[in-house]
PDB file of C-alpha atoms in Angstrom:
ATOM      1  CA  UNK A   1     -29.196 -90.666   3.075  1.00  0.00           C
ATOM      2  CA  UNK A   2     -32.220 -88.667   1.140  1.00  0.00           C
ATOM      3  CA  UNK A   3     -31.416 -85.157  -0.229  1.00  0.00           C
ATOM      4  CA  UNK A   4     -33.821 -82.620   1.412  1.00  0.00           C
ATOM      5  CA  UNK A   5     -36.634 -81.496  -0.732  1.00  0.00           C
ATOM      6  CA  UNK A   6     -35.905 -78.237  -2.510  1.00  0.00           C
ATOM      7  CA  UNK A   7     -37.902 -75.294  -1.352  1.00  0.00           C
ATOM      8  CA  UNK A   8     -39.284 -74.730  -4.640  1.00  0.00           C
ATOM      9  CA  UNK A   9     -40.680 -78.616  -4.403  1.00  0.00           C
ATOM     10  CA  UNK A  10     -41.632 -78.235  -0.926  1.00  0.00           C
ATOM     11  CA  UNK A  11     -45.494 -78.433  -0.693  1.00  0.00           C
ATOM     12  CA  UNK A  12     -46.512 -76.603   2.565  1.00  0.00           C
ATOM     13  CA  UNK A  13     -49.357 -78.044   4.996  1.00  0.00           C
ATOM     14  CA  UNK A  14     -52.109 -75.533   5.994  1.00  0.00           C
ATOM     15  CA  UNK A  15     -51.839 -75.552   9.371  1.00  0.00           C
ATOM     16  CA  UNK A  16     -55.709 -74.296  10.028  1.00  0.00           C
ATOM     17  CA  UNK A  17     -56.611 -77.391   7.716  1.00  0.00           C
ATOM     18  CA  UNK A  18     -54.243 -79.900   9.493  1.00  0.00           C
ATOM     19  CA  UNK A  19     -55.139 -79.230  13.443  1.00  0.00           C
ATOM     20  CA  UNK A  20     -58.424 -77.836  12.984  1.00  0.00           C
ATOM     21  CA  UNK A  21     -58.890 -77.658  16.797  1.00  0.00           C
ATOM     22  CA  UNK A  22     -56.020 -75.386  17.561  1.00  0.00           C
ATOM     23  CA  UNK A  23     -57.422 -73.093  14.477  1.00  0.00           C
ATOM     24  CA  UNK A  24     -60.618 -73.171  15.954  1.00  0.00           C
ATOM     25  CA  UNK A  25     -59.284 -71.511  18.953  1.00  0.00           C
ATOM     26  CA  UNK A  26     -57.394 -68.836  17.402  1.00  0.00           C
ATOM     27  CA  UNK A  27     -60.725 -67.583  15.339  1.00  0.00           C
ATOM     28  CA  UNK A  28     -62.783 -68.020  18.873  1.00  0.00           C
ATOM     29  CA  UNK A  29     -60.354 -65.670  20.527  1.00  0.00           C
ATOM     30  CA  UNK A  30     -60.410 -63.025  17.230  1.00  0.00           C
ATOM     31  CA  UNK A  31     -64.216 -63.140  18.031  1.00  0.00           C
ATOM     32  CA  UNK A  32     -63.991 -62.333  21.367  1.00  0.00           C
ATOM     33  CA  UNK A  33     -61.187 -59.953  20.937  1.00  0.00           C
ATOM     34  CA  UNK A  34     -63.933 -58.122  18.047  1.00  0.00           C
ATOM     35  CA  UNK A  35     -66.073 -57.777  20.953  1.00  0.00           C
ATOM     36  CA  UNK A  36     -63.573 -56.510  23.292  1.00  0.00           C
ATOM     37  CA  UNK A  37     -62.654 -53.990  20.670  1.00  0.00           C
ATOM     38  CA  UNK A  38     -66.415 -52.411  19.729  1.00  0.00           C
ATOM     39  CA  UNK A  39     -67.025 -53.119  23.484  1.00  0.00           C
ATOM     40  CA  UNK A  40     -64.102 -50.471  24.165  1.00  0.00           C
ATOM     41  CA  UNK A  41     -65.411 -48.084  21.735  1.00  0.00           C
ATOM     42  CA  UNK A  42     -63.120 -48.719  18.412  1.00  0.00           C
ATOM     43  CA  UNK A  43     -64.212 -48.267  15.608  1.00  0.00           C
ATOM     44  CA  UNK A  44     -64.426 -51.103  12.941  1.00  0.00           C
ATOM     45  CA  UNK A  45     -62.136 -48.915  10.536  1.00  0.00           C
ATOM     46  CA  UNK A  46     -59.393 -48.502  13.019  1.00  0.00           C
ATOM     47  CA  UNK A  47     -59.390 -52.489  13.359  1.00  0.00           C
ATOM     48  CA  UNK A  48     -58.819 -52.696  10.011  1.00  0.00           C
ATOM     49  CA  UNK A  49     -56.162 -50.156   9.623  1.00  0.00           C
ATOM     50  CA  UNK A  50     -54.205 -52.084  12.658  1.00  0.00           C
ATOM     51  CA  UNK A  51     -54.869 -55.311  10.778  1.00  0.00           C
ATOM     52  CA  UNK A  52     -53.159 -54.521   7.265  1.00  0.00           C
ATOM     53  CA  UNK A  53     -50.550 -52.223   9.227  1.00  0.00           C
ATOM     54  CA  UNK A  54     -49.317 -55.638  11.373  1.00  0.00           C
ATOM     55  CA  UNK A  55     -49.836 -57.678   8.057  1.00  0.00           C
ATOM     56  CA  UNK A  56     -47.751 -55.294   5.871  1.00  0.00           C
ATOM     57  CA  UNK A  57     -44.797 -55.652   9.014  1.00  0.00           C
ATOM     58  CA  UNK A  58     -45.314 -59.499   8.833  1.00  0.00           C
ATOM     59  CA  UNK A  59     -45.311 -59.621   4.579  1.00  0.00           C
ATOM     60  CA  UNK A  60     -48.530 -61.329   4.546  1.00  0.00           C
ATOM     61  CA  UNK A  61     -49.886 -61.443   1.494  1.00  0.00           C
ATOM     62  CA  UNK A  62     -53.233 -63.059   2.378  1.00  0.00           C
ATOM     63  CA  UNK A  63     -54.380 -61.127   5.200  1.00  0.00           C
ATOM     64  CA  UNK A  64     -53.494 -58.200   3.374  1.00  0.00           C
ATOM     65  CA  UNK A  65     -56.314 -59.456   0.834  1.00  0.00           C
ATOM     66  CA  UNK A  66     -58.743 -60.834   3.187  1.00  0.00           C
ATOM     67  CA  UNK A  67     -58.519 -57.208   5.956  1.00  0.00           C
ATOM     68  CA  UNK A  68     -58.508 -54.753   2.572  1.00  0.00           C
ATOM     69  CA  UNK A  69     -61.752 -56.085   1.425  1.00  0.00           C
ATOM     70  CA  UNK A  70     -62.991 -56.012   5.255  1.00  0.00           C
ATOM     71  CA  UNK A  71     -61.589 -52.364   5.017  1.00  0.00           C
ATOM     72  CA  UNK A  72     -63.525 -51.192   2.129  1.00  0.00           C
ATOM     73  CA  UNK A  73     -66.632 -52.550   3.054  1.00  0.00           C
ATOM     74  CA  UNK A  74     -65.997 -50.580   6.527  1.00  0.00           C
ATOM     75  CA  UNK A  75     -66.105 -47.790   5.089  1.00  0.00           C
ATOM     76  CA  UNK A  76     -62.094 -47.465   4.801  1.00  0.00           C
ATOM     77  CA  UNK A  77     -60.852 -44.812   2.003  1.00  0.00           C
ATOM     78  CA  UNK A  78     -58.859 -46.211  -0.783  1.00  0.00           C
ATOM     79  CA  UNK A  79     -56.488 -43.059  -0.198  1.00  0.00           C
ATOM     80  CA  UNK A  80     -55.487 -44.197   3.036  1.00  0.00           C
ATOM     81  CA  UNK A  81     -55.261 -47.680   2.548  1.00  0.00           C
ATOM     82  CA  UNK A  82     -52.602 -46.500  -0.216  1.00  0.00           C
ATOM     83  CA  UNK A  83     -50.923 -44.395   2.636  1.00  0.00           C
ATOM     84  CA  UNK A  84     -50.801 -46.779   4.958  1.00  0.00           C
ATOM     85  CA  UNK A  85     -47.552 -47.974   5.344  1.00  0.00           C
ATOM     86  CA  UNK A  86     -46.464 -44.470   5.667  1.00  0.00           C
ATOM     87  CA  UNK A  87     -49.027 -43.317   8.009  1.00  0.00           C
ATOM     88  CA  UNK A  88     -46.498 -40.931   9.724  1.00  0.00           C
ATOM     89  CA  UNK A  89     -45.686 -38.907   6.454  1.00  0.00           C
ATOM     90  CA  UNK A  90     -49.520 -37.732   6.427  1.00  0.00           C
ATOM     91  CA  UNK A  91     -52.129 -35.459   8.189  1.00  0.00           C
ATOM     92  CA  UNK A  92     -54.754 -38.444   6.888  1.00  0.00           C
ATOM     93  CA  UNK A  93     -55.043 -40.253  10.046  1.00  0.00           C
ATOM     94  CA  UNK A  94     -56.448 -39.012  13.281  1.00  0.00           C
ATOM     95  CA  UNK A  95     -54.458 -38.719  16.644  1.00  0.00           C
ATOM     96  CA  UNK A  96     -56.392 -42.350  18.240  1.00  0.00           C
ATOM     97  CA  UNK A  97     -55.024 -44.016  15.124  1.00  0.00           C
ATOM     98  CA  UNK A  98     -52.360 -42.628  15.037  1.00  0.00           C
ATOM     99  CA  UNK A  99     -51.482 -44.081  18.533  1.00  0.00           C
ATOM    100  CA  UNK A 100     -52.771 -46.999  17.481  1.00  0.00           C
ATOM    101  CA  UNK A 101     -50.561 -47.953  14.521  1.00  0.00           C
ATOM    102  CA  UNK A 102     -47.890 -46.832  16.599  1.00  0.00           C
ATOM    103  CA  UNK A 103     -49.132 -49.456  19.448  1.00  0.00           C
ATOM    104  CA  UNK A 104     -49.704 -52.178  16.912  1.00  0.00           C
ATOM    105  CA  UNK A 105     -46.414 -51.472  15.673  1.00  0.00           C
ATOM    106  CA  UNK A 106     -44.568 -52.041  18.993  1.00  0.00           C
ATOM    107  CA  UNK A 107     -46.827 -55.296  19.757  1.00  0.00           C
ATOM    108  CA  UNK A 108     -45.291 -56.531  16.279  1.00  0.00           C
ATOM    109  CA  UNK A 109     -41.293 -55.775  16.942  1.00  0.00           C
ATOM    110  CA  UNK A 110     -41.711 -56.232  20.928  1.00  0.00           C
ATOM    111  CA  UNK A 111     -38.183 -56.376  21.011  1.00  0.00           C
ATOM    112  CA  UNK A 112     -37.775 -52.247  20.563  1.00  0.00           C
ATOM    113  CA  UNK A 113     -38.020 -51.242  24.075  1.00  0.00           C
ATOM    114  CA  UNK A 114     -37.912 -47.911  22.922  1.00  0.00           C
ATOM    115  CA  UNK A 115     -40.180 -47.943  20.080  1.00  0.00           C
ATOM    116  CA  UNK A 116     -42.832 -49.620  22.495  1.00  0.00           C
ATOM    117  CA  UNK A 117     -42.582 -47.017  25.473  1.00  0.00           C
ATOM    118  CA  UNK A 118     -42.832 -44.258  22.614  1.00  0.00           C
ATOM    119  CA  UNK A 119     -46.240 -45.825  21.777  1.00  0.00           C
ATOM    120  CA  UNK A 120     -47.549 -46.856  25.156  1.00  0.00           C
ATOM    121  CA  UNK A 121     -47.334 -42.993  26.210  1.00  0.00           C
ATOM    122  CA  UNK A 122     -48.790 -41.715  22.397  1.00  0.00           C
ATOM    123  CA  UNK A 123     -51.327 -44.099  23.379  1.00  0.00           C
ATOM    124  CA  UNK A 124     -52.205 -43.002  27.201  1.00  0.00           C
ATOM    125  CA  UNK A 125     -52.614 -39.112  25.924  1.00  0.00           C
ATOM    126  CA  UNK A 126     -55.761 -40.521  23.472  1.00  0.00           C
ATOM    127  CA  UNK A 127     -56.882 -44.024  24.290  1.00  0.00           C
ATOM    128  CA  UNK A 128     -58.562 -44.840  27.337  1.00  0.00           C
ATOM    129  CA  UNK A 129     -57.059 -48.259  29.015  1.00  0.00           C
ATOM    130  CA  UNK A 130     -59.747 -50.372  27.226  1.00  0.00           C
ATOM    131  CA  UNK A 131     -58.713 -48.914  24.335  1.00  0.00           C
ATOM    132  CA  UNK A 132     -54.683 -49.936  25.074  1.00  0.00           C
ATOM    133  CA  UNK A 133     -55.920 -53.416  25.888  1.00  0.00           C
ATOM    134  CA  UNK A 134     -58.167 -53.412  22.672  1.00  0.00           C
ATOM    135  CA  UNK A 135     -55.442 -52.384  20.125  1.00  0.00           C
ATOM    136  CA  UNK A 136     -53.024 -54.770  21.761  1.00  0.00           C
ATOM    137  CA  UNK A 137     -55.398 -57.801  21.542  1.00  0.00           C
ATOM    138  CA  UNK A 138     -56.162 -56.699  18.086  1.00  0.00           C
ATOM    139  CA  UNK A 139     -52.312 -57.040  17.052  1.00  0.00           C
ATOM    140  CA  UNK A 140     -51.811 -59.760  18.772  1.00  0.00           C
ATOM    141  CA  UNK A 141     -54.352 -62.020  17.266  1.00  0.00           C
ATOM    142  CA  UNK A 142     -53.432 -60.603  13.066  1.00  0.00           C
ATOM    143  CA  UNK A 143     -50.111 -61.273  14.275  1.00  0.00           C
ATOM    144  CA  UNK A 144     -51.122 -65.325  15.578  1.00  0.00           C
ATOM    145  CA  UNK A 145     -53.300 -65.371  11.623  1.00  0.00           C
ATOM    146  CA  UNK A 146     -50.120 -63.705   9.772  1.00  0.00           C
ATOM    147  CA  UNK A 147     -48.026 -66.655  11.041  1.00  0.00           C
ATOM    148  CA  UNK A 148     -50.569 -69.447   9.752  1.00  0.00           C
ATOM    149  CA  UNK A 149     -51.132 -67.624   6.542  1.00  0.00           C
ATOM    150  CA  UNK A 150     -47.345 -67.134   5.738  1.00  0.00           C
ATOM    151  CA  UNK A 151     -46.408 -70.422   7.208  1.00  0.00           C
ATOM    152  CA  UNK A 152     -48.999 -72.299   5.513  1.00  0.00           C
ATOM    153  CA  UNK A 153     -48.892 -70.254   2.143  1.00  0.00           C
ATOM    154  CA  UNK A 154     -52.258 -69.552   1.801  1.00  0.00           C
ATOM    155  CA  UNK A 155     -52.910 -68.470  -1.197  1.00  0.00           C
ATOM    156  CA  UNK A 156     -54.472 -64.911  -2.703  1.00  0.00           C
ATOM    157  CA  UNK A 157     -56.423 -65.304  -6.030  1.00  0.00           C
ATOM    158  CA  UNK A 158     -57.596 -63.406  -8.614  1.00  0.00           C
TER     159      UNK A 158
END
């Protein structure tokens, strides 16, 4: 009987890399849910700040990297990207984000009953339904990449 590997030794398959096709997929439905999202009126900022607030939940280190950099070049403010994981604590972000972290939130712990009928009615005062859908979709599909990235240990570099 073998000795399992130690985790230290373990050498993780990237999982985009090893079934290309399924990977494929995923990034065809992040397109169409970009186009869902500017097609419902949000802006590219606010899919950004649901991005790295559903990748700081998850502890993904490379999608942090890869939807900062998409942040900045947005137009995203390095003084609320620093806030971020306490958006509630500040006056920095507007009532639709606000919803919408709160949505994205609940989408990421969809256990929380609570938490997520909190946010669905936040959101139904300032988002319109495509809006909902939108922000939803959004955290749904950083959600699907956090789970390859931290499951396949993609790296961040210098």
């Amino acid at each position: 009987m073998s000795s399992p590997v130690p985790a230290s030794d373990a050498r993780r398959i990237f999982i985009d890399k090893q079934s290309p096709k399924a990977y494929h997929a995923l990034v065809q439905t992040s397109e169409a849910v970009r186009t869902v999202a500017a097609e419902a009126g949000l802006d590219r900022t606010l899919v950004e700040l649901v991005n790295l607030r559903v990748s700081q939940i998850n502890g993904c280190a490379y999608c942090l990297h890869v939807h900062t950099r998409a942040a900045l070049r947005a137009g995203e403010t390095t003084q609320r990207l620093g806030v971020l994981a306490a958006w509630r604590d500040t006056e920095l972000f507007s009532p639709e984000e606000r919803a919408s972290l709160a949505l994205a939130e609940a989408t990421t712990h969809p256990a929380d009953a609570g938490a997520q009928d909190a946010a669905y009615a936040a959101a139904r005062r300032v988002l319109t339904d495509d809006q909902i859908s939108a922000v939803i979709w959004v955290a749904l599909t950083i959600n699907a990449f956090n789970r390859v990235s931290i499951m396949s240990r993609h790296p961040v570099r210098p």
